[in-house]
Structure formats: C-alpha cells, structure tokens
C-alpha cells in the first residue's frame, strides 16, 4: 500500500509485468530521495498510530523505536536503507510479476 501511494505521488503506476526489462528501470535521483523520505514518513506515521514512540532502543513490549524521528534527524545509515529500498522498487515489483510505468495523461 505504501509503495502504491509513493509511486502514485511521483507520477507512476503499478501494472502487470509485460516488459521483461522493467526490473532495470531507474528513477531519477531526486525522485529516489523524495520517495525515501515519503517511505520513512509513512512508516513513522504507521508506527505512531499503532502506539509506538521514540526510544533509544527498539523494544516491542514498550513500543519504542529509535527511528521514530524526522528524516533530518534519522541517522545516515537509516537514510541509506530507505534510499536503497526506493531504488530497488522496480526490481522488487518485477519479482512479483508487476512493473512500474509512468502515468500518461489521457
């Protein structure tokens, strides 16, 4: 659901796989960063709505997590994970039988 939302906001849609090269599609770098920020913010909202709060360590029982901070306060290593995930969306979707296409105006 988050992937669909992120792609849609960036002008893309998910379709059934018909282009066997779809997994090699690369987003422009500025979109990768925007998608990574959106992914982090959506994840953070999801966790907070489930009762999680910031904590120095991840604790499932106490529902604390060190990643519940703004993108700017997120450690570089965690930002890199989000950036890597955003870059891999096309290849991840092709493994599931889908592809990313640019939304064309009607």
C-alpha positions as a printed NumPy array, in Angstrom:
array([[  0.   ,   0.   ,   0.   ],
       [  2.828,   2.439,   0.816],
       [  4.634,   1.556,  -2.41 ],
       [  1.49 ,   2.243,  -4.426],
       [  0.981,   5.596,  -2.657],
       [  4.614,   6.662,  -3.11 ],
       [  4.709,   5.733,  -6.784],
       [  1.389,   7.412,  -7.495],
       [  2.57 ,  10.651,  -5.841],
       [  5.664,  10.596,  -8.082],
       [  3.684,  10.064, -11.3  ],
       [  3.977,   6.279, -11.648],
       [  1.604,   3.341, -11.541],
       [  1.982,  -0.383, -10.989],
       [  0.91 ,  -2.645, -13.859],
       [  1.144,  -6.363, -14.577],
       [  4.569,  -7.262, -15.959],
       [  4.74 ,  -7.137, -19.741],
       [  8.168,  -5.551, -20.271],
       [ 10.86 ,  -8.074, -19.374],
       [ 13.358,  -5.224, -18.903],
       [ 11.146,  -3.412, -16.38 ],
       [ 13.337,  -4.507, -13.474],
       [ 16.208,  -2.398, -14.776],
       [ 14.155,   0.82 , -14.735],
       [ 15.83 ,   3.562, -12.687],
       [ 14.121,   6.543, -11.112],
       [ 15.795,   9.962, -11.362],
       [ 17.945,  10.522,  -8.261],
       [ 15.842,  13.432,  -6.982],
       [ 12.761,  11.182,  -7.06 ],
       [ 14.618,   8.431,  -5.209],
       [ 15.25 ,  10.833,  -2.341],
       [ 11.655,  12.101,  -2.347],
       [ 10.365,   8.508,  -2.302],
       [ 12.736,   7.565,   0.52 ],
       [ 11.519,  10.5  ,   2.609],
       [  7.893,   9.61 ,   1.901],
       [  8.518,   5.972,   2.837],
       [ 10.102,   6.986,   6.135],
       [  7.3  ,   9.42 ,   6.952],
       [  4.591,   6.863,   6.1  ],
       [  6.331,   4.162,   8.164],
       [  6.717,   6.577,  11.065],
       [  3.033,   7.564,  10.927],
       [  2.001,   3.888,  10.807],
       [  4.128,   3.079,  13.864],
       [  2.938,   6.123,  15.832],
       [ -0.703,   5.303,  15.052],
       [ -0.023,   1.847,  16.48 ],
       [  1.164,   3.428,  19.742],
       [  4.923,   3.424,  19.172],
       [  7.084,   6.308,  20.427],
       [ 10.698,   7.35 ,  20.127],
       [ 13.106,   5.453,  22.339],
       [ 16.878,   4.987,  22.453],
       [ 16.414,   1.313,  21.552],
       [ 13.802,  -0.789,  19.81 ],
       [ 11.563,  -2.512,  22.336],
       [  8.458,  -4.284,  21.089],
       [  6.966,  -4.617,  24.538],
       [  7.356,  -0.925,  25.389],
       [  6.732,   0.097,  21.768],
       [  9.829,   2.271,  21.476],
       [ 11.965,   2.691,  18.379],
       [ 14.991,   4.933,  17.673],
       [ 13.84 ,   5.51 ,  14.078],
       [ 10.759,   7.487,  15.091],
       [ 12.346,  10.824,  14.242],
       [ 12.135,  13.223,  11.321],
       [ 14.083,  12.415,   8.156],
       [ 16.609,  15.115,   9.035],
       [ 17.317,  13.508,  12.426],
       [ 17.459,   9.987,  11.033],
       [ 20.999,   8.533,  11.119],
       [ 22.71 ,   8.417,   7.734],
       [ 22.788,   4.601,   7.786],
       [ 18.996,   4.509,   8.181],
       [ 18.516,   7.075,   5.418],
       [ 20.66 ,   4.887,   3.166],
       [ 18.343,   1.924,   3.808],
       [ 15.345,   3.98 ,   2.688],
       [ 17.194,   5.286,  -0.376],
       [ 18.26 ,   1.766,  -1.319],
       [ 14.704,   0.489,  -0.923],
       [ 13.324,   3.256,  -3.173],
       [ 15.911,   2.449,  -5.854],
       [ 15.017,  -1.245,  -5.739],
       [ 11.24 ,  -0.815,  -6.141],
       [ 11.236,  -1.621,  -9.894],
       [ 13.222,  -4.838,  -9.462],
       [ 11.223,  -5.871,  -6.379],
       [  7.961,  -5.435,  -8.262],
       [  9.174,  -7.416, -11.285],
       [  9.96 , -10.338,  -8.97 ],
       [  6.27 , -10.262,  -8.021],
       [  5.053, -10.033, -11.635],
       [  4.498,  -6.277, -11.796],
       [  6.238,  -3.268, -13.257],
       [  6.455,   0.484, -12.78 ],
       [  5.081,   2.653, -15.592],
       [  4.932,   6.412, -15.956],
       [  1.373,   7.723, -15.757],
       [  0.48 ,   9.158, -19.139],
       [ -2.06 ,  11.974, -19.452],
       [ -5.275,  10.882, -21.227]])
